Coordinates of C-alpha atoms in Angstrom, one line a residue:
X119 CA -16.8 -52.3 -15.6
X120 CA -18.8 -54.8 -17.5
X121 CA -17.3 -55.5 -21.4
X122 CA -20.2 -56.6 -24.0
X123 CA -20.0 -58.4 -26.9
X124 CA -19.3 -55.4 -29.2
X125 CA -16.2 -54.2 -27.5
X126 CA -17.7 -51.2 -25.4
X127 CA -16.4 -51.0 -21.7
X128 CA -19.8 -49.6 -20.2
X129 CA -18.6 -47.8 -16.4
X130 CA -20.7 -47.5 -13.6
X131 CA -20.1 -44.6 -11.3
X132 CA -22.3 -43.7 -8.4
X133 CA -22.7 -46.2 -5.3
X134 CA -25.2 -45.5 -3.7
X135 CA -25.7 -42.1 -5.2
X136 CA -27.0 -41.1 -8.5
X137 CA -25.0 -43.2 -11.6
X138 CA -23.1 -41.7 -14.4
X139 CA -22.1 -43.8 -17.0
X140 CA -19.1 -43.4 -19.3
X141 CA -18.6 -45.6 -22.6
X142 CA -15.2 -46.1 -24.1
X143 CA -14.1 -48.7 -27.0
X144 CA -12.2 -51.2 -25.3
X145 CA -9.9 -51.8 -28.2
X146 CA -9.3 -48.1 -28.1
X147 CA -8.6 -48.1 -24.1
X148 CA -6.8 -51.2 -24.8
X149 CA -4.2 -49.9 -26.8
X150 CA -3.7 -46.4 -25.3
X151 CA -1.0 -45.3 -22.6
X152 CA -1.8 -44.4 -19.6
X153 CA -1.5 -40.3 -19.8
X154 CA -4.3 -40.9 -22.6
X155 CA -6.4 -43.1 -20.8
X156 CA -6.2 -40.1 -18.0
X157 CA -6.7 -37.5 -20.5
X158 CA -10.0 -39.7 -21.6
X159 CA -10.8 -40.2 -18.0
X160 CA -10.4 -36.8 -16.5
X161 CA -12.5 -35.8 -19.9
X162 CA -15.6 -37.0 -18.9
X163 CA -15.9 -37.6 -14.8
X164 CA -16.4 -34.5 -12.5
X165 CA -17.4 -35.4 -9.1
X166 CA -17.5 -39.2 -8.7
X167 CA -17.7 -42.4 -6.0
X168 CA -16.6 -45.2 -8.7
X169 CA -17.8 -48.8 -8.0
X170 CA -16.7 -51.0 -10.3
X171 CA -17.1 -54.8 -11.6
X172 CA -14.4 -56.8 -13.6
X173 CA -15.8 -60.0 -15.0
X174 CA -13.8 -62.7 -15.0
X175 CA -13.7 -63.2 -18.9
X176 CA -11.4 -60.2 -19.2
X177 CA -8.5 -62.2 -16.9
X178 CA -5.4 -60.9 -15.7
X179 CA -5.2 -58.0 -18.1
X180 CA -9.0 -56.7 -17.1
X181 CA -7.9 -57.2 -13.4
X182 CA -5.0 -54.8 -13.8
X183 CA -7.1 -52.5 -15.8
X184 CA -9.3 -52.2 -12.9
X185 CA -6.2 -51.3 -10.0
X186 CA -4.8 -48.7 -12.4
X187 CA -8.8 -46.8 -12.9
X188 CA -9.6 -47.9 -9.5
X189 CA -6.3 -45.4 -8.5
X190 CA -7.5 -42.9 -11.4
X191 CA -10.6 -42.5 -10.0
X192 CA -9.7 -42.3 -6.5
X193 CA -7.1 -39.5 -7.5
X194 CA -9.5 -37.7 -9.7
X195 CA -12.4 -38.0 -6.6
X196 CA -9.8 -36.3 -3.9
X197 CA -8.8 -33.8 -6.4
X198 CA -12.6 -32.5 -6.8
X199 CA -13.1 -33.0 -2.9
X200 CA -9.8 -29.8 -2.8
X201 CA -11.7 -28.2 -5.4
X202 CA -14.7 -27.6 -3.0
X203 CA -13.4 -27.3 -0.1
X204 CA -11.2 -24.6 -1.7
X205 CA -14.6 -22.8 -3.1
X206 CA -16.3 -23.0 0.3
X207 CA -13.3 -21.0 1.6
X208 CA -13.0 -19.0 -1.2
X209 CA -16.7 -18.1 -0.3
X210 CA -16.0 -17.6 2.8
X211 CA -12.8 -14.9 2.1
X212 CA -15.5 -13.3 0.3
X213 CA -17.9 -12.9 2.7
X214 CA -15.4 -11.4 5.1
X215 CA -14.2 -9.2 2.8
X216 CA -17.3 -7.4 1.8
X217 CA -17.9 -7.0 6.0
X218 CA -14.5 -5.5 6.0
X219 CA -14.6 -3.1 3.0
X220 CA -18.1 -1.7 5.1
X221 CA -15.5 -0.6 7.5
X222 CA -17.7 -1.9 10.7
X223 CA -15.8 -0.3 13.7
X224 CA -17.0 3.5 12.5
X225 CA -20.3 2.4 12.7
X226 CA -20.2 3.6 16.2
X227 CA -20.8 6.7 14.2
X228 CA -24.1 5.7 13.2
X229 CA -25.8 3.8 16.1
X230 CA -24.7 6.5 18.9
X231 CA -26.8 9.6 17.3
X232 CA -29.6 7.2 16.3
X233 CA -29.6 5.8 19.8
X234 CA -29.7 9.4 21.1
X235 CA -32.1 10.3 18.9
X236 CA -34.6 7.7 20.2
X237 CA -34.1 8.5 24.1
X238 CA -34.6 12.3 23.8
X239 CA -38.0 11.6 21.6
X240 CA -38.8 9.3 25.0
X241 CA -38.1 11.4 27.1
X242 CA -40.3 14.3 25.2
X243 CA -42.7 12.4 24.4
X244 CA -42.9 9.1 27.5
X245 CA -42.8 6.4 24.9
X246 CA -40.4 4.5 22.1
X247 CA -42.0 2.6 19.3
X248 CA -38.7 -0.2 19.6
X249 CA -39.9 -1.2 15.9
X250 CA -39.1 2.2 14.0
X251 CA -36.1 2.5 15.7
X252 CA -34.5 -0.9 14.5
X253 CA -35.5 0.4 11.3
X254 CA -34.4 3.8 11.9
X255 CA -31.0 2.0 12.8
X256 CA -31.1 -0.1 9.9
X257 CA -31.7 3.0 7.1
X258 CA -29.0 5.0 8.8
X259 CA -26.8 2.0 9.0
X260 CA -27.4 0.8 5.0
X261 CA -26.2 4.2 4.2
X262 CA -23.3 4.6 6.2
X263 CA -22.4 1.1 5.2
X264 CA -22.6 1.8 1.4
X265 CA -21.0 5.6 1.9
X266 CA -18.1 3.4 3.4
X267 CA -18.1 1.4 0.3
X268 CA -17.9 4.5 -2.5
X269 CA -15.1 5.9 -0.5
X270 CA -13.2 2.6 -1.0
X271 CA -14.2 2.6 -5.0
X272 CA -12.7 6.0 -5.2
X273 CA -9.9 5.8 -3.1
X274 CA -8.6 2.9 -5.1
X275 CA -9.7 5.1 -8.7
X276 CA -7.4 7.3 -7.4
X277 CA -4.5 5.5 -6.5
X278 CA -4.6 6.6 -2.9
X279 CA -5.4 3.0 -1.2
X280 CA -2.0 1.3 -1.3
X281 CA -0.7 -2.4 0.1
X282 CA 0.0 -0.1 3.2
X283 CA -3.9 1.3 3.4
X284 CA -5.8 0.5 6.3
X285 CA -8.2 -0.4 4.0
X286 CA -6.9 -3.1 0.9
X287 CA -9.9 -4.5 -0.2
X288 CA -9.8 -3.8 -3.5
X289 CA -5.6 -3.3 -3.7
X290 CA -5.1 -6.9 -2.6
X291 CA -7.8 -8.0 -5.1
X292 CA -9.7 -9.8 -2.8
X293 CA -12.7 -8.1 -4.2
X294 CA -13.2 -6.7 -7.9
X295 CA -14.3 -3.0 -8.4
X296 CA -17.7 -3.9 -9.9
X297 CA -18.3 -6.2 -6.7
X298 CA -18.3 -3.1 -4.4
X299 CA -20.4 -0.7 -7.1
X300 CA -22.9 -3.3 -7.0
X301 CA -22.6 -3.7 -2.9
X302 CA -22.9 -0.2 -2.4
X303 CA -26.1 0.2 -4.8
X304 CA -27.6 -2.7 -2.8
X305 CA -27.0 -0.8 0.6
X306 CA -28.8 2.7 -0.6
X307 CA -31.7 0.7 -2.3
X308 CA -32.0 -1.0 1.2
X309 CA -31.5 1.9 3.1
X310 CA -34.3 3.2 0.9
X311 CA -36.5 0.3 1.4
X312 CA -36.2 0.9 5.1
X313 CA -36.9 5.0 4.4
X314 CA -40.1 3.8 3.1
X315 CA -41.1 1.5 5.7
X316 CA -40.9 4.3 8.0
X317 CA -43.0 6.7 6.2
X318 CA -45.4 4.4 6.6
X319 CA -44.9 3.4 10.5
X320 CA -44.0 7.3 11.1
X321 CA -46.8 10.2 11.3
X322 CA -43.7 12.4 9.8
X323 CA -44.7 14.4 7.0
X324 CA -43.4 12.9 3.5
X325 CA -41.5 16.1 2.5
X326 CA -39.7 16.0 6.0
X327 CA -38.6 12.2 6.1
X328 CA -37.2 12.7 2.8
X329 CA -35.8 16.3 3.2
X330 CA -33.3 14.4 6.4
X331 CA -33.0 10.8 4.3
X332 CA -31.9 12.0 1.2
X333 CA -29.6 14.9 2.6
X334 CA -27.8 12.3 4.8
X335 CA -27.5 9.8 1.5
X336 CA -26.1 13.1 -0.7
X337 CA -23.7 13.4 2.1
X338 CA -22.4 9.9 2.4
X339 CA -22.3 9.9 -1.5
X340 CA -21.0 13.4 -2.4
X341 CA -18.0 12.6 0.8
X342 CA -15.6 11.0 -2.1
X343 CA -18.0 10.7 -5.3
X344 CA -19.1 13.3 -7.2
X345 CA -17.6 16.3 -5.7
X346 CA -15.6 14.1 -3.2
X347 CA -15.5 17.3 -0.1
X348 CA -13.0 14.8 1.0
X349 CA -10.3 15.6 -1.6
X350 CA -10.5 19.6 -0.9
X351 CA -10.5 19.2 2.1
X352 CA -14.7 19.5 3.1
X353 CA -15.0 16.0 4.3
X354 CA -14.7 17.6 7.9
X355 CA -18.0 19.7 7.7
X356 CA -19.7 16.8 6.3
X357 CA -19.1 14.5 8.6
X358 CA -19.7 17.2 11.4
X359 CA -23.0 17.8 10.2
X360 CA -23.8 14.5 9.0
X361 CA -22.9 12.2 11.7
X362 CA -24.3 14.3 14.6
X363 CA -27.3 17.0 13.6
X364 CA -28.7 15.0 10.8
X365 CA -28.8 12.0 12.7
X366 CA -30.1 12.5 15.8
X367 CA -33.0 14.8 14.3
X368 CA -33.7 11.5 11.7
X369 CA -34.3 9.0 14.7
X370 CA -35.9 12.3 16.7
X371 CA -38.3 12.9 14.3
X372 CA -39.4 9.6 13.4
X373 CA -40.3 8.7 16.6
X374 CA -42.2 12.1 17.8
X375 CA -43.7 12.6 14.0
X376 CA -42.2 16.3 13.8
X377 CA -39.2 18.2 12.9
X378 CA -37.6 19.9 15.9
X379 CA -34.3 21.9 16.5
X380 CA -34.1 21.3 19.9
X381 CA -32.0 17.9 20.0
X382 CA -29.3 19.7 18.0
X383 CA -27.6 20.9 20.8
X384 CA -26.9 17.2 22.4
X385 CA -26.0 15.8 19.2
X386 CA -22.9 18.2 19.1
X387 CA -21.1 16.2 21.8
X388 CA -21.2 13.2 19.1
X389 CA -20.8 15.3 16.3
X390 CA -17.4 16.4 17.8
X391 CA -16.0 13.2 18.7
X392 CA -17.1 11.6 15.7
X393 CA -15.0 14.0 13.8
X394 CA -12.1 13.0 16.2
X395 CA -12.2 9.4 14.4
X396 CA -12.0 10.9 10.7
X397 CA -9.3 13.7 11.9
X398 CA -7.3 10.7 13.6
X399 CA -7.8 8.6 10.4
X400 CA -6.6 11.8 8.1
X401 CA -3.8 12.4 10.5
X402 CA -2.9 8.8 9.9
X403 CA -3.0 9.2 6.0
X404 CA -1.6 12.4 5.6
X405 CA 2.2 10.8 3.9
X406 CA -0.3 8.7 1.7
X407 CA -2.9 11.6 0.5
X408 CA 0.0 14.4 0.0
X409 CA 1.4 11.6 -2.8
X410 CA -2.1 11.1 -4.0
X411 CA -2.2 14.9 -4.5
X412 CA -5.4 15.3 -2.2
X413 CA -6.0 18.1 0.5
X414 CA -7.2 17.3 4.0
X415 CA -7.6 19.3 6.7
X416 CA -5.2 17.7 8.5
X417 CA -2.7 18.3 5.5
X418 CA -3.3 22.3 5.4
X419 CA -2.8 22.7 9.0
X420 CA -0.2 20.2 10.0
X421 CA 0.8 17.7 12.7
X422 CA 0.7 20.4 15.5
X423 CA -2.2 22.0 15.1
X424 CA -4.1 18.4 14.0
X425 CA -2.7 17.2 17.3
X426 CA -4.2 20.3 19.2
X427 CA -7.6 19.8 17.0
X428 CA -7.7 16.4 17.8
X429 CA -7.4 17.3 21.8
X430 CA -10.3 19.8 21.1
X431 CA -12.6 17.6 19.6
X432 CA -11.8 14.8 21.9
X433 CA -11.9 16.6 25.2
X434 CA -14.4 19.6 24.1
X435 CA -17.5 17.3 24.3
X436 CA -16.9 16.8 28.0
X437 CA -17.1 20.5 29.1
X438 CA -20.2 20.1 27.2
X439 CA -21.3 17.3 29.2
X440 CA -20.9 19.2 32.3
X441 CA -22.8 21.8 31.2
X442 CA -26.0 19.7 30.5
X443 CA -25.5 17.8 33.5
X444 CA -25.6 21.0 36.1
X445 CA -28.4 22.4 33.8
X446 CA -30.9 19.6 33.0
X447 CA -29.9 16.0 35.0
X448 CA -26.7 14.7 36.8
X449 CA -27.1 11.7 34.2
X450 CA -25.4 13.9 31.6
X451 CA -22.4 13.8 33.6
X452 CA -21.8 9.5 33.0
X453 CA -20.1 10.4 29.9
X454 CA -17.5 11.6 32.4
X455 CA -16.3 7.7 33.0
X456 CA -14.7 7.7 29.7
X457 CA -12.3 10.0 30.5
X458 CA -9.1 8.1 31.3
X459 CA -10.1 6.5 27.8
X460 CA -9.8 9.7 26.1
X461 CA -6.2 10.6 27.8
X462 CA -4.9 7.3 26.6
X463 CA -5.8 8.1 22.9
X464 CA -4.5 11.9 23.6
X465 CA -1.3 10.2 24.7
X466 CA -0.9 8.0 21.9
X467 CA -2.0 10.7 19.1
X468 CA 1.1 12.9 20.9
X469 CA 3.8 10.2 20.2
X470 CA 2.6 9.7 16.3
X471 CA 1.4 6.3 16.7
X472 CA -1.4 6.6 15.0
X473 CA -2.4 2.6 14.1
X474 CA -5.9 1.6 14.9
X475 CA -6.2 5.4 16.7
X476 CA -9.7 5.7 14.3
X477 CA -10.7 2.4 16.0
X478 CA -9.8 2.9 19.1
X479 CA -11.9 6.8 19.0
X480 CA -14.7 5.1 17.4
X481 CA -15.0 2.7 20.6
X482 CA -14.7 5.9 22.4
X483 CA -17.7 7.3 20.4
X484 CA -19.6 4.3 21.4
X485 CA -19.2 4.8 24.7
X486 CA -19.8 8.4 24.9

C-alpha cells in the first residue's frame, strides 16, 4: 500500500498475475472500525493474491494496518478459493444428474434390437456399413434417452415421483423442471440430426426412414406425454412394439435400403424381455401409482398374475430361442447361457423384493 500526498491509500493486488487496484481515503480507513473496513474491503475485491508495500513514513500504525489487511485479504482469498471449488462440484452434481435422470441401465433396451438389427441385414445381405450403424445406435439411443426424460417431467407433474422413487431427480431438486424440458428437446433434435444423416448415408426411401423414426419418437413421447398410454395402462403395448419390431426393422432397414417383415419374428424374443424390465419396474411402483391415481397393467391384474406374466415374458423368449436354433443355426441356442440369470430374477420377483429387479432384467436383456 503506498500513501500519496493527498491522503489516498492506492492498493496493489495481483503478484505476478493481472493487478487490480482499490483506492480508499486514508483518513476515512483511518477512522473506521474494523467490520467497516471489511465491509469496504469485501466490497470491492473478488478473487485476489494481495502483495502489499508499507512505507516507512506511515510508522507503527501503517505497519499494523498492513497485519490486520494482510489477514483480510488472506481470509477473503480462501473464502473465494471454497467458492470454486464448491461450483466445480456443483458442476459436477449436475453433470451426474442429467446422466442419471436418462435412466442409462434400460438402454440395454435400445442397443440389443439395434445390434440385432445390424447382424440379420449382414447376414442377408454379407456386409455391415459399421458407420450407419453407430449412427443408427446413436438416433435410437437420443430418443430413448430424451423419452426417459419426459417420463421423469411428467411423473413429477403428477406427483407420482416421491423421495422414495427410484428415480428423484427432479424430487430432490437436484435438477429444475425446465432443465430436463430443455434436455429432452436437445436429445430429439439430435436424434433427428442423426435421422438425417442417415437418409443421406442410407439408399432407404425418405417416406420409409421417416415412417419407422418418427413412429418410434411418437412412441417414446406419447408413453407419459400427451396421451401418457402409461397412465391407462397402454404403456405395455408400446413398449412391446417399440422396443422390439420397430427397432430392429430401423437398424434392418437402414443397412439393406428396404423395408422388410421378415426380422420381426427375432425381434420378439427382445421385445418380450424388454417388457419384463417395465412390468418388473410397474410391479415395483404399484403402492406408489395406486396413490397417484394411475392404472398399470400390473395394477389391474395384481401381484399374482404380474408374477406369472413376469415368468412368461422372462422365460417365453427361450422356447423361442429353441425354436430358431433347431430351425435355422445351433447359434440361436447361446441365448440359452443366461438361463440360471433368469431363475435368479424369477426367484427374487417371487419373494417381493423388487429393488434394482428393472436393472438387474435390463442386464439380462443385454445379454440375451
Amino acid at each position: 500500500m503506498i500513501v500519496k500526498g493527498d491522503g489516498v491509500i492506492n492498493w496493489q493486488f495481483g503478484k505476478p498475475g493481472p493487478c487490480l487496484w482499490i483506492s480508499f481515503l486514508y483518513e476515512e480507513i483511518k477512522g473506521s472500525d474494523h467490520l467497516t473496513v471489511t465491509k469496504m474491503m469485501e466490497e470491492k475485491v473478488n478473487n485476489i493474491n494481495i502483495s502489499s508495500e508499507v512505507p516507512h513514513e506511515m510508522g507503527l500504525e501503517g505497519q499494523g494496518f498492513q497485519s490486520g489487511a494482510d489477514g483480510l485479504i488472506n481470509g477473503l482469498h480462501q473464502n473465494n478459493i471454497d467458492k470454486n471449488t464448491q461450483r466445480i462440484l456443483s458442476v459436477r452434481q449436475k453433470c451426474a444428474a442429467y446422466v442419471l435422470a436418462l435412466r442409462p441401465w434400460s438402454f440395454s433396451a435400445s442397443l440389443t434390437p439395434v445390434a440385432l438389427g445390424s447382424a440379420l441385414a449382414y447376414r442377408a445381405e454379407g456386409t455391415i456399413d459399421f458407420l450407419m450403424l453407430i449412427i443408427c445406435a446413436m438416433t435410437v439411443l437420443a430418443v430413448h434417452g430424451a423419452g426417459n426424460l419426459v417420463n421423469t417431467y411428467y411423473d413429477f407433474s403428477k406427483g407420482i415421483d416421491h423421495k422414495k422413487s427410484d428415480d428423484r431427480t427432479l424430487v430432490d431438486r437436484i435438477l429444475e423442471p425446465q432443465d430436463v424440458v430443455r434436455f429432452g428437446a436437445f436429445l430429439y433434435l439430435l436424434g433427428c440430426c442423426c435421422a438425417s444423416c442417415l437418409y443421406f448415408l442410407s439408399t432407404l426411401k425418405l417416406e420409409h426412414l421417416a415412417l419407422v423414426y418418427f413412429g418410434g419418437l411418437s412412441s417414446s413421447f406419447l408413453y407419459t406425454g400427451g396421451i401418457g398410454f402409461k397412465y391407462v395402462a397402454l404403456g405395455d403395448v408400446v413398449i412391446l412394439i417399440t422396443f422390439g419390431p420397430l427397432a430392429v426393422m430401423f437398424a434392418y432397414s437402414i443397412q439393406v435400403g428396404y423395408l422388410c417383415l421378415s426380422p420381426l419374428m427375432y425381434a420378439i424374443p427382445l421385445a418380450l424381455n424388454t417388457e419384463a424390465i417395465l412390468h418388473s419396474n410397474n410391479t415395483r411402483d404399484m403402492e406408489s401409482d395406486k396413490q397417484a391415481g394411475i392404472v398399470t397393467l400390473a395394477i389391474l391384474i395384481g401381484p399374482m398374475l404380474s408374477y406369472m406374466l413376469y415368468n412368461i415374458l422372462l422365460f417365453l423368449p427361450y422356447i423361442i430361442f429353441c425354436i430358431l436354433a433347431t430351425r435355422y443355426t445351433i447359434s440361436m441356442a447361446l441365448p440359452l447361457l443366461t438361463v440360471p440369470m433368469a431363475f435368479s430374477l424369477e426367484r427374487q420377483f417371487r419373494s417381493q423384493s423388487y429393488s434394482k429387479i428393472p436393472q438387474r432384467t435390463a442386464k439380462l436383456n443385454l445379454l440375451l
